[in-house]
Amino acid sequence: MSPAPRAGPHRKGLRRLKVNGVAQPAPADPRRLLSDHLRHDLGLTGTHVGCEHGVCGCCTVLFDGAPVRSCLMLAVQAEGHDVTTIEGLAASDEPLHPVQQAFHECHGLQCGFCTPGFVMLVVGLLHEHPDPTPEQVDEGISGNLCRCTGYASIRRAVRRAAELTQK
């Protein structure tokens, strides 16, 4: 998990964020959390908010390709960076992203609330470790919580996602 970046210098004029490859206006309130901006201002509700303290990982998004907790970042900190949410992995008319496909195939979810955070975390994990060892999988997913499963199906999904991304 990458640390949240420091806020950049204040610049006059409209601030823009790049979310899922599209330039978006930054919130007027510089204290707006990235998670709240994504959900409430941009309507990207796939990013879930569970604890608002960075503990559960439900709000995980990719920040320049690295997984971060969006509830711990101010939206203005994302200015000049690429933010990818679960909605940005695959368009609705496209096949599922390999990690999404693996979670589907391996039943790596139950209620689904934590799933977007896990999927985004695993995308980042596989970018860093394309063929992770079981220890790397355990370490990689240890920062996200699932209150429904015993994590076995999530571990299987990570291994399957590694297979699918190497094809």
Short mmCIF file of C-alpha atoms in Angstrom, two decimals:
data_model
loop_
_atom_site.label_atom_id
_atom_site.label_comp_id
_atom_site.label_asym_id
_atom_site.label_seq_id
_atom_site.Cartn_x
_atom_site.Cartn_y
_atom_site.Cartn_z
CA MET A 1 0.00 0.00 0.00
CA SER A 2 1.55 3.29 -1.06
CA PRO A 3 1.45 6.27 1.29
CA ALA A 4 -0.86 9.11 0.34
CA PRO A 5 1.00 11.85 -1.53
CA ARG A 6 1.35 15.33 -0.13
CA ALA A 7 -0.93 18.01 -1.45
CA GLY A 8 0.63 20.03 -4.24
CA PRO A 9 1.07 23.79 -4.22
CA HIS A 10 -2.14 25.79 -4.47
CA ARG A 11 -2.81 27.02 -7.98
CA LYS A 12 -5.50 29.40 -9.06
CA GLY A 13 -8.14 28.26 -11.49
CA LEU A 14 -10.08 25.06 -11.95
CA ARG A 15 -8.31 21.98 -10.71
CA ARG A 16 -8.66 18.75 -12.68
CA LEU A 17 -8.29 15.12 -11.72
CA LYS A 18 -7.77 12.24 -14.13
CA VAL A 19 -10.16 9.47 -13.12
CA ASN A 20 -10.43 6.33 -15.23
CA GLY A 21 -8.60 8.12 -18.04
CA VAL A 22 -10.99 11.09 -18.12
CA ALA A 23 -10.25 14.61 -16.87
CA GLN A 24 -12.70 15.49 -14.10
CA PRO A 25 -13.17 18.68 -12.10
CA ALA A 26 -11.70 18.62 -8.61
CA PRO A 27 -14.03 19.42 -5.73
CA ALA A 28 -14.39 23.04 -4.67
CA ASP A 29 -13.71 22.08 -1.05
CA PRO A 30 -10.01 21.24 -0.72
CA ARG A 31 -10.85 19.14 2.35
CA ARG A 32 -13.04 16.70 0.36
CA LEU A 33 -11.85 13.11 0.65
CA LEU A 34 -11.07 11.30 -2.58
CA SER A 35 -13.54 8.54 -1.65
CA ASP A 36 -16.34 11.08 -1.16
CA HIS A 37 -15.46 12.91 -4.37
CA LEU A 38 -15.52 9.69 -6.38
CA ARG A 39 -18.82 8.50 -4.91
CA HIS A 40 -20.82 11.68 -4.37
CA ASP A 41 -19.47 14.14 -6.93
CA LEU A 42 -18.57 11.81 -9.80
CA GLY A 43 -21.15 9.07 -9.17
CA LEU A 44 -18.53 6.29 -9.12
CA THR A 45 -20.19 4.27 -6.39
CA GLY A 46 -18.15 1.11 -6.96
CA THR A 47 -15.61 2.54 -4.54
CA HIS A 48 -17.12 1.54 -1.21
CA VAL A 49 -16.54 3.22 2.13
CA GLY A 50 -16.54 0.89 5.10
CA CYS A 51 -14.61 2.36 8.00
CA GLU A 52 -13.43 5.83 6.89
CA HIS A 53 -10.19 5.20 8.80
CA GLY A 54 -8.11 3.25 6.25
CA VAL A 55 -8.53 -0.02 8.11
CA CYS A 56 -10.85 -2.15 5.95
CA GLY A 57 -9.61 -1.46 2.40
CA CYS A 58 -13.09 -1.25 0.83
CA CYS A 59 -12.20 2.12 -0.66
CA THR A 60 -9.01 0.95 -2.40
CA VAL A 61 -8.35 2.55 -5.79
CA LEU A 62 -5.26 2.65 -7.98
CA PHE A 63 -3.19 5.82 -7.77
CA ASP A 64 -0.67 5.89 -10.61
CA GLY A 65 -1.08 2.10 -10.67
CA ALA A 66 -0.49 1.55 -6.94
CA PRO A 67 -3.31 0.64 -4.54
CA VAL A 68 -4.21 3.35 -2.01
CA ARG A 69 -7.02 3.92 0.46
CA SER A 70 -9.15 6.70 -1.01
CA CYS A 71 -10.67 7.49 2.41
CA LEU A 72 -7.23 8.64 3.59
CA MET A 73 -6.55 10.99 0.68
CA LEU A 74 -7.85 14.41 -0.11
CA ALA A 75 -9.17 14.64 -3.65
CA VAL A 76 -6.85 17.56 -4.42
CA GLN A 77 -3.88 15.26 -3.71
CA ALA A 78 -4.82 13.36 -6.86
CA GLU A 79 -4.28 16.39 -9.08
CA GLY A 80 -1.75 15.48 -11.76
CA HIS A 81 -2.06 11.76 -11.07
CA ASP A 82 -4.02 8.87 -12.58
CA VAL A 83 -6.81 7.44 -10.41
CA THR A 84 -8.44 4.18 -11.46
CA THR A 85 -11.61 2.91 -9.79
CA ILE A 86 -13.34 -0.44 -10.21
CA GLU A 87 -15.47 1.16 -12.94
CA GLY A 88 -12.31 1.95 -14.91
CA LEU A 89 -11.03 -1.62 -15.15
CA ALA A 90 -13.46 -2.69 -17.88
CA ALA A 91 -16.31 -0.90 -19.62
CA SER A 92 -19.76 -2.45 -19.29
CA ASP A 93 -19.65 -3.57 -22.93
CA GLU A 94 -16.19 -5.18 -22.58
CA PRO A 95 -15.14 -8.53 -21.10
CA LEU A 96 -14.30 -8.48 -17.41
CA HIS A 97 -10.79 -7.51 -16.36
CA PRO A 98 -8.77 -10.71 -15.62
CA VAL A 99 -8.88 -10.03 -11.87
CA GLN A 100 -12.65 -9.52 -11.98
CA GLN A 101 -12.98 -12.71 -14.03
CA ALA A 102 -10.89 -14.63 -11.50
CA PHE A 103 -13.03 -13.42 -8.58
CA HIS A 104 -16.12 -14.50 -10.52
CA GLU A 105 -14.71 -17.94 -11.40
CA CYS A 106 -13.37 -18.64 -7.90
CA HIS A 107 -16.35 -17.22 -6.00
CA GLY A 108 -14.01 -14.75 -4.30
CA LEU A 109 -16.91 -12.88 -2.76
CA GLN A 110 -20.03 -13.38 -0.74
CA CYS A 111 -21.89 -10.18 0.03
CA GLY A 112 -19.66 -8.24 -2.40
CA PHE A 113 -19.12 -5.13 -0.29
CA CYS A 114 -15.37 -5.62 0.01
CA THR A 115 -14.91 -7.01 -3.51
CA PRO A 116 -14.08 -3.76 -5.37
CA GLY A 117 -11.36 -2.97 -2.84
CA PHE A 118 -9.92 -6.47 -3.11
CA VAL A 119 -10.02 -6.40 -6.91
CA MET A 120 -8.16 -3.08 -7.04
CA LEU A 121 -5.65 -4.32 -4.45
CA VAL A 122 -5.01 -7.50 -6.46
CA VAL A 123 -4.52 -5.54 -9.69
CA GLY A 124 -1.77 -3.61 -7.92
CA LEU A 125 -0.35 -6.76 -6.33
CA LEU A 126 -0.09 -8.55 -9.68
CA HIS A 127 1.55 -5.50 -11.24
CA GLU A 128 4.26 -5.77 -8.57
CA HIS A 129 4.34 -9.60 -8.40
CA PRO A 130 3.00 -11.13 -11.66
CA ASP A 131 3.39 -14.68 -10.30
CA PRO A 132 3.04 -14.24 -6.54
CA THR A 133 4.05 -16.90 -4.04
CA PRO A 134 1.45 -17.95 -1.45
CA GLU A 135 3.31 -15.79 1.08
CA GLN A 136 3.17 -12.77 -1.26
CA VAL A 137 -0.56 -13.36 -1.76
CA ASP A 138 -1.17 -13.51 2.00
CA GLU A 139 0.94 -10.41 2.59
CA GLY A 140 -0.65 -8.61 -0.35
CA ILE A 141 -4.24 -9.12 0.74
CA SER A 142 -3.59 -8.73 4.47
CA GLY A 143 -4.53 -5.06 4.46
CA ASN A 144 -8.10 -5.61 3.29
CA LEU A 145 -10.87 -7.08 5.40
CA CYS A 146 -13.67 -9.41 4.40
CA ARG A 147 -16.22 -10.12 7.07
CA CYS A 148 -17.95 -12.92 5.13
CA THR A 149 -15.34 -15.33 3.74
CA GLY A 150 -12.45 -17.24 5.23
CA TYR A 151 -10.15 -15.75 2.55
CA ALA A 152 -9.56 -19.15 0.87
CA SER A 153 -11.66 -18.22 -2.17
CA ILE A 154 -9.94 -14.83 -2.35
CA ARG A 155 -6.52 -16.53 -2.34
CA ARG A 156 -7.71 -18.86 -5.12
CA ALA A 157 -8.94 -15.83 -7.07
CA VAL A 158 -5.53 -14.15 -6.77
CA ARG A 159 -3.78 -17.26 -8.10
CA ARG A 160 -6.32 -17.56 -10.93
CA ALA A 161 -5.93 -13.87 -11.76
CA ALA A 162 -2.17 -14.38 -12.03
CA GLU A 163 -2.81 -17.20 -14.52
CA LEU A 164 -5.25 -15.11 -16.55
CA THR A 165 -2.99 -12.06 -16.71
CA GLN A 166 -0.07 -14.15 -17.95
CA LYS A 167 -2.04 -15.50 -20.93
#
